[in-house]
Short mmCIF file of C-alpha atoms in Angstrom, two decimals:
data_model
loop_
_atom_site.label_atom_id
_atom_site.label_comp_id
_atom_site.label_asym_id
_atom_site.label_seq_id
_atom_site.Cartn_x
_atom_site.Cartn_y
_atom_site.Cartn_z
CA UNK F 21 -191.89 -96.42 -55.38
CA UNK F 22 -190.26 -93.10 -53.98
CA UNK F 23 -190.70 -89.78 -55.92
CA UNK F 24 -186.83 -90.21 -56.55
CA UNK F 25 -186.66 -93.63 -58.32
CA UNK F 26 -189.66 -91.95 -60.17
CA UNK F 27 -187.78 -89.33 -61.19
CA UNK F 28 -185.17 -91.12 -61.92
CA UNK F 29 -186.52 -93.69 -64.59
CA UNK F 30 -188.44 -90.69 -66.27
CA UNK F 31 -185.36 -89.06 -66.96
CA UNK F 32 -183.66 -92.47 -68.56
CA UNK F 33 -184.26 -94.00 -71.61
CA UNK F 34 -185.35 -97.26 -72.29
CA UNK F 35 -182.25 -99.20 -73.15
CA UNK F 36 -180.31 -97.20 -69.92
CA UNK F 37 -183.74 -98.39 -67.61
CA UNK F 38 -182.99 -101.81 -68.97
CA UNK F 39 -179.34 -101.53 -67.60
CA UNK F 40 -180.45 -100.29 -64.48
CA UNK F 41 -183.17 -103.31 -63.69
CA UNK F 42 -180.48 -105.90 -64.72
CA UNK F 43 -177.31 -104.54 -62.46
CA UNK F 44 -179.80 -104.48 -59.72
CA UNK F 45 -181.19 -107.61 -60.06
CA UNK F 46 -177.19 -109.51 -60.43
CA UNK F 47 -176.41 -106.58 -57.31
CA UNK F 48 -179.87 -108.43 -55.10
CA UNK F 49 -178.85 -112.50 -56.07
CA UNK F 50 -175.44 -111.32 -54.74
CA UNK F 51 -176.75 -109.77 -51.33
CA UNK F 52 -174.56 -106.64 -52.37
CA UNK F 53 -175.62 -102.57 -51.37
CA UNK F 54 -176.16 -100.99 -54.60
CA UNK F 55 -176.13 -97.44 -55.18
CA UNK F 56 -176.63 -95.43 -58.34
CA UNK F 57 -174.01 -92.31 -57.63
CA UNK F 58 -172.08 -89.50 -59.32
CA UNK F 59 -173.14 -88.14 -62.60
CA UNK F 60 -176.30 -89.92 -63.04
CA UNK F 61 -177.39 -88.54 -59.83
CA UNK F 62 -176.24 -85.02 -60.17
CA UNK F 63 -177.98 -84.31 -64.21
CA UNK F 64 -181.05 -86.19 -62.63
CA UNK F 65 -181.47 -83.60 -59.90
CA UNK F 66 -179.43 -80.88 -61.84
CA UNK F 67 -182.17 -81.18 -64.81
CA UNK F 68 -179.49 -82.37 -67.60
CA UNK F 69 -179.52 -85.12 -70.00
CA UNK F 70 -177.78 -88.34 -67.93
CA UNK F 71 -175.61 -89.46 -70.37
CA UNK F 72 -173.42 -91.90 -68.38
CA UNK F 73 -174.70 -94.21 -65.28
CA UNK F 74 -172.40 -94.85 -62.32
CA UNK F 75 -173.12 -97.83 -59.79
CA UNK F 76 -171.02 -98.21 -56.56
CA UNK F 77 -171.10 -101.81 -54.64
CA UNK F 78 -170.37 -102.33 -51.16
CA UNK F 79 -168.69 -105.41 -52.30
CA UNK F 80 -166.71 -107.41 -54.84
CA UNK F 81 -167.41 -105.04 -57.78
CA UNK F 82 -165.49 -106.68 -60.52
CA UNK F 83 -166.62 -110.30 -59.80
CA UNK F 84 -169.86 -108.47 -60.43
CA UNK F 85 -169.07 -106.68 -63.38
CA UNK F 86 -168.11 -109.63 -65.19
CA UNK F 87 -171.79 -111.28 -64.66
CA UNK F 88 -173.85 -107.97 -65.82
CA UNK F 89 -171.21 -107.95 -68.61
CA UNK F 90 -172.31 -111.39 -69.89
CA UNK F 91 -175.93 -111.24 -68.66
CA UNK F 92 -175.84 -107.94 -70.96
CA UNK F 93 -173.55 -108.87 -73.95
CA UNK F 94 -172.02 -105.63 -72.87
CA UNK F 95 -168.27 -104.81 -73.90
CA UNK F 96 -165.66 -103.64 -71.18
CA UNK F 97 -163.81 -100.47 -72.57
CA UNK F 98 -161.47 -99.73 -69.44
CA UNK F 99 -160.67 -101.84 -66.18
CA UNK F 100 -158.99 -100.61 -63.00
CA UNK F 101 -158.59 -103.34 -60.90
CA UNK F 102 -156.79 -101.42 -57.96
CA UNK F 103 -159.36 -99.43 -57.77
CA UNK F 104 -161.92 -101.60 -58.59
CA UNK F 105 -163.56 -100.17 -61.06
CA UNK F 106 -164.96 -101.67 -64.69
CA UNK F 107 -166.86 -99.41 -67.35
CA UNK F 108 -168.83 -101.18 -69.57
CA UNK F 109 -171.01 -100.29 -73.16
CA UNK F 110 -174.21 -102.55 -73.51
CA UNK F 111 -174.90 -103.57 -77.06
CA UNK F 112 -177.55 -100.38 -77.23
CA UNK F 113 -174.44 -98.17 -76.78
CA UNK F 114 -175.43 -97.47 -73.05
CA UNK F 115 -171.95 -96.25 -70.98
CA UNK F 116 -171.87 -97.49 -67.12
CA UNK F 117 -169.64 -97.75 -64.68
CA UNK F 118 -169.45 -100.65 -62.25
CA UNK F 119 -167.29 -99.44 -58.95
CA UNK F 120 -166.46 -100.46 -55.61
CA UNK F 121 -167.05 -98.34 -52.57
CA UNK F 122 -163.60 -97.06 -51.56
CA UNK F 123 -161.40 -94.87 -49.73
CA UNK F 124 -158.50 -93.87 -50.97
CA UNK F 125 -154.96 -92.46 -49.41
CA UNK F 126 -152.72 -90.70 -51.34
CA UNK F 127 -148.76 -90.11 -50.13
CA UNK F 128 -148.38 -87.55 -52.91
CA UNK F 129 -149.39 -85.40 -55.54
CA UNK F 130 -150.52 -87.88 -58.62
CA UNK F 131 -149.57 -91.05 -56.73
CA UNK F 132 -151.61 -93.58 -56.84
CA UNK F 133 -153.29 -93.83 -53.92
CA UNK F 134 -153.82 -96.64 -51.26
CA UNK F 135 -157.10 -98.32 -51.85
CA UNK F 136 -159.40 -99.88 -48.83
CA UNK F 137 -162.99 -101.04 -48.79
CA UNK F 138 -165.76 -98.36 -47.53
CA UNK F 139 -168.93 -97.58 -47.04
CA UNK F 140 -170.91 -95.75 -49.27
CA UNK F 141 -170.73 -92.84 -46.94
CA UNK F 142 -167.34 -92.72 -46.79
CA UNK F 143 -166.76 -93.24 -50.90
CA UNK F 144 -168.64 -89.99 -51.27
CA UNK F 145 -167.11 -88.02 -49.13
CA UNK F 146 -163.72 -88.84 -50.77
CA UNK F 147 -165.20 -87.78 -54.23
CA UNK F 148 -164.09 -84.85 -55.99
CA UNK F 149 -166.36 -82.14 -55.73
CA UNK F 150 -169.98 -82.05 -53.63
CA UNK F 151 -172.68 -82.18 -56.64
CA UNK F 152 -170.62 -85.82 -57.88
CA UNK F 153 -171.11 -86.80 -54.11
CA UNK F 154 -174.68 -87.73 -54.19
CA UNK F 155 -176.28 -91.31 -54.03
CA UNK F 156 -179.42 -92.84 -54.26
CA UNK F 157 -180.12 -96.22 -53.13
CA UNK F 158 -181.30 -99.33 -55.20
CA UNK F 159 -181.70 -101.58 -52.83
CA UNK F 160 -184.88 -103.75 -51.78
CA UNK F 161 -185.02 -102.21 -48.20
CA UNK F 162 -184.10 -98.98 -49.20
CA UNK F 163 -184.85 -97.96 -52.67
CA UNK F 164 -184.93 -94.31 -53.38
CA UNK F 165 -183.45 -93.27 -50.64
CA UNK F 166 -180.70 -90.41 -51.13
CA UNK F 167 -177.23 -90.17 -49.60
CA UNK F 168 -175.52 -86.72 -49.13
CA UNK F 169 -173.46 -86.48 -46.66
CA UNK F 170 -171.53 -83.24 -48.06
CA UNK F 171 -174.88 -81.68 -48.59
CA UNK F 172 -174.03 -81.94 -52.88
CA UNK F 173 -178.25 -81.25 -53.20
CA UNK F 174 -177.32 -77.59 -52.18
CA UNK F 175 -174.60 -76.82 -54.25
CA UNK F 176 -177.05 -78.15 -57.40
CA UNK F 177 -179.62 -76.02 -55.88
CA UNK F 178 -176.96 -72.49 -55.81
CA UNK F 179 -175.42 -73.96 -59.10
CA UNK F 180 -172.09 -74.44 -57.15
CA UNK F 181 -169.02 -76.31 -57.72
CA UNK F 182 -167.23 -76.97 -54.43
CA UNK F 183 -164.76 -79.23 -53.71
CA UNK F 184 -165.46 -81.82 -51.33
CA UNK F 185 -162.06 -81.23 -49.74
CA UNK F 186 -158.69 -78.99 -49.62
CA UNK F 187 -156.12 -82.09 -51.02
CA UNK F 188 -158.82 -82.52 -54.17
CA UNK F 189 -156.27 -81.04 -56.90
CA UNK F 190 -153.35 -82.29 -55.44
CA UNK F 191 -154.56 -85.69 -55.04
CA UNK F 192 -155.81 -85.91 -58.67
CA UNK F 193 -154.59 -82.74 -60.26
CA UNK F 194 -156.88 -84.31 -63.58
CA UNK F 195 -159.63 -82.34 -61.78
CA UNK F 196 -158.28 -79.06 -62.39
CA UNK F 197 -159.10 -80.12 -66.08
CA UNK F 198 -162.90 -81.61 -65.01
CA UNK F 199 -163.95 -79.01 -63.00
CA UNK F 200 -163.36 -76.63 -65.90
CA UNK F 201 -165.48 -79.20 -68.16
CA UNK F 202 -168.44 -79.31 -65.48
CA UNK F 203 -168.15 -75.24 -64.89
CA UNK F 204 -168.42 -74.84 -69.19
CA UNK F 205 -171.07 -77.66 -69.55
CA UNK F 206 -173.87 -76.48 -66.32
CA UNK F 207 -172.91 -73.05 -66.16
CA UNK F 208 -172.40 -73.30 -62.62
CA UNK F 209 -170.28 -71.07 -60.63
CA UNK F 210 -167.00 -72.27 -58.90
CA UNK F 211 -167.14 -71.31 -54.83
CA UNK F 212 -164.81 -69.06 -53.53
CA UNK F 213 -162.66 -71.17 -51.52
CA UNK F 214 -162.46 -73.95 -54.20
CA UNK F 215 -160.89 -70.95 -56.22
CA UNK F 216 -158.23 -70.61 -54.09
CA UNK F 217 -157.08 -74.20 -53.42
CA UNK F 218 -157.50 -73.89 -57.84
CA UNK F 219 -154.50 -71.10 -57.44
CA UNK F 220 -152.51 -72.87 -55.30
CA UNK F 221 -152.46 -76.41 -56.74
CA UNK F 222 -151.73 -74.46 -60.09
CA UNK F 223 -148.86 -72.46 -58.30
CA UNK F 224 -147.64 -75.77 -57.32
CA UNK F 225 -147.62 -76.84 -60.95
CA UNK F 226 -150.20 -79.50 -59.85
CA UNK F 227 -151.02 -80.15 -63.70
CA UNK F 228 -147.45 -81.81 -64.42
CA UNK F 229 -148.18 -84.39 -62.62
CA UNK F 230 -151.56 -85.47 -64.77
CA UNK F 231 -150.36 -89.02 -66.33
CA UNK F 232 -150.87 -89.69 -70.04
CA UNK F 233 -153.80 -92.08 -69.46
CA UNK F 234 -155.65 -89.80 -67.44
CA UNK F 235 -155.35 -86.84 -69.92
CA UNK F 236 -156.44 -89.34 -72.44
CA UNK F 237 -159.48 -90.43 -70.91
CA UNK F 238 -160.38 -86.36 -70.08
CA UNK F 239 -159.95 -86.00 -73.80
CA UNK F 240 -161.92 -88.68 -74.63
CA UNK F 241 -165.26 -87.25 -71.88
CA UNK F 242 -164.60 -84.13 -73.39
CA UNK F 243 -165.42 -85.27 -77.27
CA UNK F 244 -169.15 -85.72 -76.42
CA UNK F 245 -169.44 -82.35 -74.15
CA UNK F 246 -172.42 -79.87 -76.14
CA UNK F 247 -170.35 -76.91 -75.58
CA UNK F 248 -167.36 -78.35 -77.10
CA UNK F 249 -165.85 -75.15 -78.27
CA UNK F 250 -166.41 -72.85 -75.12
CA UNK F 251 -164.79 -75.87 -73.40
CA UNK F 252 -161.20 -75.95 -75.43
CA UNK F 253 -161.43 -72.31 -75.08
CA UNK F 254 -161.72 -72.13 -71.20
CA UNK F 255 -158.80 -74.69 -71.40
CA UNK F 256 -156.75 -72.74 -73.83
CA UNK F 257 -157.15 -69.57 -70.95
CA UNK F 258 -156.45 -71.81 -68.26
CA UNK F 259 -153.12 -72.80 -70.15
CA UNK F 260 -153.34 -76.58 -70.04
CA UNK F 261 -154.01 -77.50 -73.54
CA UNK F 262 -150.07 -77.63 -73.58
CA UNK F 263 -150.39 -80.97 -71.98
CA UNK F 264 -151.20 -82.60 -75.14
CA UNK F 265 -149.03 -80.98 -77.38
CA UNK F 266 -147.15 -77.70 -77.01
CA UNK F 267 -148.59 -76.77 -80.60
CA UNK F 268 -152.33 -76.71 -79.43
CA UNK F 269 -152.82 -73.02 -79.26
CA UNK F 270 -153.90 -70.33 -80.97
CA UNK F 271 -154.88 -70.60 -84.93
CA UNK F 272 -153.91 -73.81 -84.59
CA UNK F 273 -156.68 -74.95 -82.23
CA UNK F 274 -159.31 -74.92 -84.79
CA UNK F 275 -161.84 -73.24 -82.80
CA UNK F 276 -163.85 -71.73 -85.62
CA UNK F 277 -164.30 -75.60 -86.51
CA UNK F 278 -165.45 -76.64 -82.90
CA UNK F 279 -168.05 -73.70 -83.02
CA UNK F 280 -169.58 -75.25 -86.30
CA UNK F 281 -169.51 -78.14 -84.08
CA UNK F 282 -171.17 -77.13 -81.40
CA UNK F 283 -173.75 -75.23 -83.76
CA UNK F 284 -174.78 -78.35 -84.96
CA UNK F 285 -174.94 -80.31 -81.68
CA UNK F 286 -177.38 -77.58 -80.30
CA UNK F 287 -179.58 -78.06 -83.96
CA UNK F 288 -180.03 -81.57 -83.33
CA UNK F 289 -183.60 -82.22 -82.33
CA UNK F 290 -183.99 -82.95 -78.97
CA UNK F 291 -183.00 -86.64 -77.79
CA UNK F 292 -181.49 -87.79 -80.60
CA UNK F 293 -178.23 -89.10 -80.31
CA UNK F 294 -175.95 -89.99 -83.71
CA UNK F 295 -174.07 -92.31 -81.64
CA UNK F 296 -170.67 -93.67 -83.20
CA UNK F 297 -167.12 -92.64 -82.34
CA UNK F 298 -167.70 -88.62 -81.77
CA UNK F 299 -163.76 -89.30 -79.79
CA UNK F 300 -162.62 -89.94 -83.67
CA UNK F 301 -164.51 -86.54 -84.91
CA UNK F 302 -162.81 -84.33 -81.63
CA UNK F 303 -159.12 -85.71 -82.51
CA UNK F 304 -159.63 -85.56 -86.35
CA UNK F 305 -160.75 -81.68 -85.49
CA UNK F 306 -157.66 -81.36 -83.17
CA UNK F 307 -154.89 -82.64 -85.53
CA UNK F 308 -156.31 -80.91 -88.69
CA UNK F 309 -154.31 -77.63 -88.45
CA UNK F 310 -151.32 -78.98 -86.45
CA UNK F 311 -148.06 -78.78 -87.14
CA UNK F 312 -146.45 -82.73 -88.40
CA UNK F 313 -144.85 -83.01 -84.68
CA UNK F 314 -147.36 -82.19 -83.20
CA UNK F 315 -150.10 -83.91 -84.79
CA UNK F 316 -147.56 -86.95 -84.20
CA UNK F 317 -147.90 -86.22 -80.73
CA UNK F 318 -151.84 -86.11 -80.15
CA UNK F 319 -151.69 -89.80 -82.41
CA UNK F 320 -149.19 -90.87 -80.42
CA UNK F 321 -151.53 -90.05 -76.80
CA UNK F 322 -154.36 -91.77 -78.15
CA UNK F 323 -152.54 -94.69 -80.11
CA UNK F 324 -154.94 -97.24 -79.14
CA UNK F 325 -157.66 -95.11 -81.29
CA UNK F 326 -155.47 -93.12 -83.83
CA UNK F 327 -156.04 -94.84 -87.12
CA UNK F 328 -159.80 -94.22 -87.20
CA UNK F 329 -159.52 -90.49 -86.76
CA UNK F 330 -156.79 -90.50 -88.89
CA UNK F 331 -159.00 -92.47 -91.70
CA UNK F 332 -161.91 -90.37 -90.89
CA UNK F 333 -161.95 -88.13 -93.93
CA UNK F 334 -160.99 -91.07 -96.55
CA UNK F 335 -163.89 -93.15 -94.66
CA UNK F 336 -166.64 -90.05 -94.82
CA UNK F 337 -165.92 -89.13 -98.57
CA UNK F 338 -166.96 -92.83 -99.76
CA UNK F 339 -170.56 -92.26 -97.88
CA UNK F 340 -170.29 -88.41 -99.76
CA UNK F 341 -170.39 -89.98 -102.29
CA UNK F 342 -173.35 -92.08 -101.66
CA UNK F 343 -175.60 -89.35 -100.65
CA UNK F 344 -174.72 -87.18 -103.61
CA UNK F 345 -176.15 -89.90 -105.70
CA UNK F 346 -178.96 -89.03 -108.17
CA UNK F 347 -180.81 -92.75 -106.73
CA UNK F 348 -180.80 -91.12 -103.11
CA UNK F 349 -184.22 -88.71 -104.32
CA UNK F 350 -186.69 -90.69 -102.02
CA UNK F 351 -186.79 -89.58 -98.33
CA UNK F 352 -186.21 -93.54 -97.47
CA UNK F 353 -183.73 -93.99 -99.62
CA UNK F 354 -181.39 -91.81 -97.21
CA UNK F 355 -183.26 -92.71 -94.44
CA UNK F 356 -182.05 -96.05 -94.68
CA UNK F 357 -178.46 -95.00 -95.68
CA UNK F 358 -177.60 -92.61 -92.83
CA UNK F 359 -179.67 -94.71 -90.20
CA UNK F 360 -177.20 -97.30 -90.70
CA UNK F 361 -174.23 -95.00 -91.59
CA UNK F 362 -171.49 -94.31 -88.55
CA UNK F 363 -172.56 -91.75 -86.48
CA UNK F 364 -168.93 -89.74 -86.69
CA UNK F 365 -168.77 -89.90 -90.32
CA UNK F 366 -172.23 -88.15 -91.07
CA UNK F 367 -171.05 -85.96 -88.10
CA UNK F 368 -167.96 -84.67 -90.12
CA UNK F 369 -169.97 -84.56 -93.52
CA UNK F 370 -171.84 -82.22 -91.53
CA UNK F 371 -169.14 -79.91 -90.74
CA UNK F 372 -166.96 -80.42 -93.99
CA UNK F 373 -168.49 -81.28 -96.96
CA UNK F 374 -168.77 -78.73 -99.48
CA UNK F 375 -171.99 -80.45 -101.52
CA UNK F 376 -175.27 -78.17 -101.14
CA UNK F 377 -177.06 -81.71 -101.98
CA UNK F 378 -175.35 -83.38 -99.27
CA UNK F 379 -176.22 -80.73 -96.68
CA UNK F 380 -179.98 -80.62 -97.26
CA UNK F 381 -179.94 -84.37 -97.21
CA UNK F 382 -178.10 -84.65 -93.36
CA UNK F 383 -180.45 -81.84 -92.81
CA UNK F 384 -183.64 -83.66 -93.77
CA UNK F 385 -182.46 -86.63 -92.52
CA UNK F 386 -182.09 -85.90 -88.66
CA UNK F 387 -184.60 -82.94 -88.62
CA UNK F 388 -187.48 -84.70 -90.88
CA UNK F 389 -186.81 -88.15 -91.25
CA UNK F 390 -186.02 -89.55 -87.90
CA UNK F 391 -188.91 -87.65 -85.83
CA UNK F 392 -191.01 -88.78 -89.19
CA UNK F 393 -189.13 -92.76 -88.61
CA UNK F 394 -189.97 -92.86 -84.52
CA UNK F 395 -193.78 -92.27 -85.13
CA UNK F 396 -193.66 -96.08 -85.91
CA UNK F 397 -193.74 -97.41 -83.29
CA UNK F 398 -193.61 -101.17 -82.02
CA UNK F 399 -196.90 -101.61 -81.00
CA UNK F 400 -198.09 -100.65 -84.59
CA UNK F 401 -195.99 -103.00 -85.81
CA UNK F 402 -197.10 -106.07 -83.26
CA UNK F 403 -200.83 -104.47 -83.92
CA UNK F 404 -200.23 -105.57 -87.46
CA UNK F 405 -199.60 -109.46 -86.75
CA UNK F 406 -196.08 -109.20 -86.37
CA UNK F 407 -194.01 -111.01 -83.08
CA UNK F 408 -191.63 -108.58 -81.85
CA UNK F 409 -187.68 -109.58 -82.22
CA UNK F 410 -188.04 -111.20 -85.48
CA UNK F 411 -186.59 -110.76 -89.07
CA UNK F 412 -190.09 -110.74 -90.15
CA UNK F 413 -191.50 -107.37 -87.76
CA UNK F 414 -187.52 -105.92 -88.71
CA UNK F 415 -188.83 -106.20 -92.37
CA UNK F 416 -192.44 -105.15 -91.38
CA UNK F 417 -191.59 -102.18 -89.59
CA UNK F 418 -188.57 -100.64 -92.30
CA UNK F 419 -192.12 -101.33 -94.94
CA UNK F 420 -193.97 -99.32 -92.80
CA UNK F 421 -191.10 -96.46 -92.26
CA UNK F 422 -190.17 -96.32 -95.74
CA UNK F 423 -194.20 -95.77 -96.65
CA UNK F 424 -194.39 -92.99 -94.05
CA UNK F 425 -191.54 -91.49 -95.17
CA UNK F 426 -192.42 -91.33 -99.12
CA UNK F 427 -196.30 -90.55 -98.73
CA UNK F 428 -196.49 -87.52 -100.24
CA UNK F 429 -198.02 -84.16 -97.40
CA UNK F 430 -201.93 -84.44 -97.77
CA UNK F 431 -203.12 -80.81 -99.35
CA UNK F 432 -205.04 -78.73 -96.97
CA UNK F 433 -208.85 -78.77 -97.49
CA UNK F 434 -210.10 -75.42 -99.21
CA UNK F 435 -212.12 -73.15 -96.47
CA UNK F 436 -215.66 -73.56 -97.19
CA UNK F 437 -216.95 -70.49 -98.41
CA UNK F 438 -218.79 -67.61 -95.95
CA UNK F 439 -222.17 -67.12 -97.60
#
């Protein structure tokens, strides 16, 4: 195994390693060059969480995506079949990306473009900017090996976001709103000359041409970001916000609300991941001090996903309520309500409710409970006589949880005296 694909699966988790093995293994019965590339590549070797994994196929890459989907019981959430591209969520809530390799012509700004089959080599250097232009092979005869033919391992070494090429903005002038998101998120700087093709693709009024499906689906990355509130504020200076609504600006913006957001993003102990719509917490935060029309407006962008972030208050209030509740006094009690509780309504309980009682219970929850929960572990469990994956070591292990959970601290023994 090379040092990379060592790297590499130390910096996954289990359930992404397990989507990893089985796209390779559909990718090898197929005879198909697979390559894990953008993202996943550039936190690995950038030393930041991966949080999304992107595969790109020399090959049919949809007729592919449909057998990992079913292998995996994983659900497809978007399909581009021009381009060729499927993303998928396993049942574990892992987010990849099946893609083909891909050039890609376009005849003018926001078109969309002509799409051909490529090599790998070529499919990176048509990427966006140099760090997202990095691949690393998972093939038999070549595993490990990494691609970078725009030399994207320099840029992550100078923390430098350059653009791969000078049409990048006018091609897909959605960049202009995902370079701003990498710049906030890495701290990276932006090189010089990718400044200036910035200016003029924004003195060209690039930005108009930014379709309503593409500003959606920036929206939609941008709802998980860490930084969430330095982000909407380098897009309120950059003066694109108005692309969403004309109203999303100023006191309106709710920034005060994102920063209590992103306060308790950065408290979260490290790893843990509340999962759940966090898209229906961003919007729900957006709309809340908007005008009517506007508000209209952001429901009417994301229609397909409105009514839960409109519901989200109604929907959080009933598990308020459940919390508050005088029977919730054993650690797990609420250990066993908020591990099964959605993910964006303890979220905004975390950020709205006005309940001291309901506070110090989220609090306990993800900063006692669940490091206190993942002590357990499955081997304990099996050691115990149970076979793993059935109702019977489910049962076992919530037993031995709960016990862990209510055994009360063991006192510290007394010093012996000094005679």
């Amino acid at each position: 195994m090379s040092d990379y694909m060592f790297m590499l699966e130390n910096h996954l988790t289990s359930a992404q390693n397990r989507v990893v093995a089985e796209v390779q293994r559909v990718a090898a019965e197929a005879n198909v060059h697979l390559f894990l590339t953008g993202g996943a590549v550039r936190d690995m070797f950038g030393g930041f969480p991966i949080r999304d994994l992107d595969f790109t196929l020399e090959g049919p890459a949809l007729k592919l995506a449909k057998s990992i989907a079913d292998n995996l019981g994983a659900e497809v959430v978007y399909s581009d079949a021009s381009r060729k591209i499927t993303e998928l969520v396993s049942p574990e809530g892992v987010t990849f990306e099946i893609s083909m390799a891909r050039t890609e012509k376009y005849t003018k700004t926001g078109a969309k473009p002509q799409v051909a089959p490529a090599t790998i080599h070529e499919d990176l250097r048509r990427r966006d900017f140099t760090i997202n232009a990095i691949a690393l092979s998972l093939n038999r005869a070549s595993r490990g090996l990494l691609v970078d033919p725009v030399n994207g391992m320099g840029d992550l070494q100078s923390k430098e976001i350059r653009s791969t090429n000078s049409y990048v903005f006018y091609a897909s002038p959605v960049r202009l709103l995902r370079l701003t998101r990498f710049r906030v998120r890495m701290g990276f700087t932006i090189a010089e000359r990718t400044v200036s093709q910035i200016r003029n693709a924004r003195e060209a009024q690039a930005e108009e041409h930014i379709t309503r499906e593409e500003l959606l689906r920036e929206l939609r990355q941008a709802a998980n970001e860490p930084n969430i509130a330095d982000l909407l504020q380098a897009w309120d200076e950059d003066g694109v916000l108005k692309l969403v609504t004309p109203g999303l600006k100023g006191e309106a913006l709710n920034i005060a609300t994102f920063q209590k957001l992103q306060k308790f993003r950065e408290s979260l102990p490290f790893g843990l991941d509340l999962g759940g719509d966090q898209a229906a917490v961003f919007f729900a935060l957006i709309a809340e001090n908007l005008a009517a029309k506007d508000k209209a407006a952001v429901a009417d962008l994301d229609s397909a996903h409105s009514p839960s972030w409109l519901k989200l208050a109604t929907r959080a209030a009933k598990l308020e309520k459940e919390i508050a509740a005088p029977s919730m006094q054993k650690a797990s009690k609420i250990y066993a309500l908020l591990s099964n509780a959605p993910g964006e309504q303890i979220t905004y309980l975390a950020l709205r409710s006005t309940q001291r009682v309901v506070q110090e219970r989220i609090k306990n929850y993800l900063t006692k409970h669940v490091p206190a929960a993942q002590e357990i572990t499955d081997l304990q469990v099996i050691e115990a006589g149970y076979t793993l994956g059935t109702p019977k070591f489910e049962r076992a292990k919530a037993d031995m949880i709960a016990k862990r959970l209510d055994a009360r601290p063991k006192k510290p023994e007394p010093e012996a005296e000094i005679a």
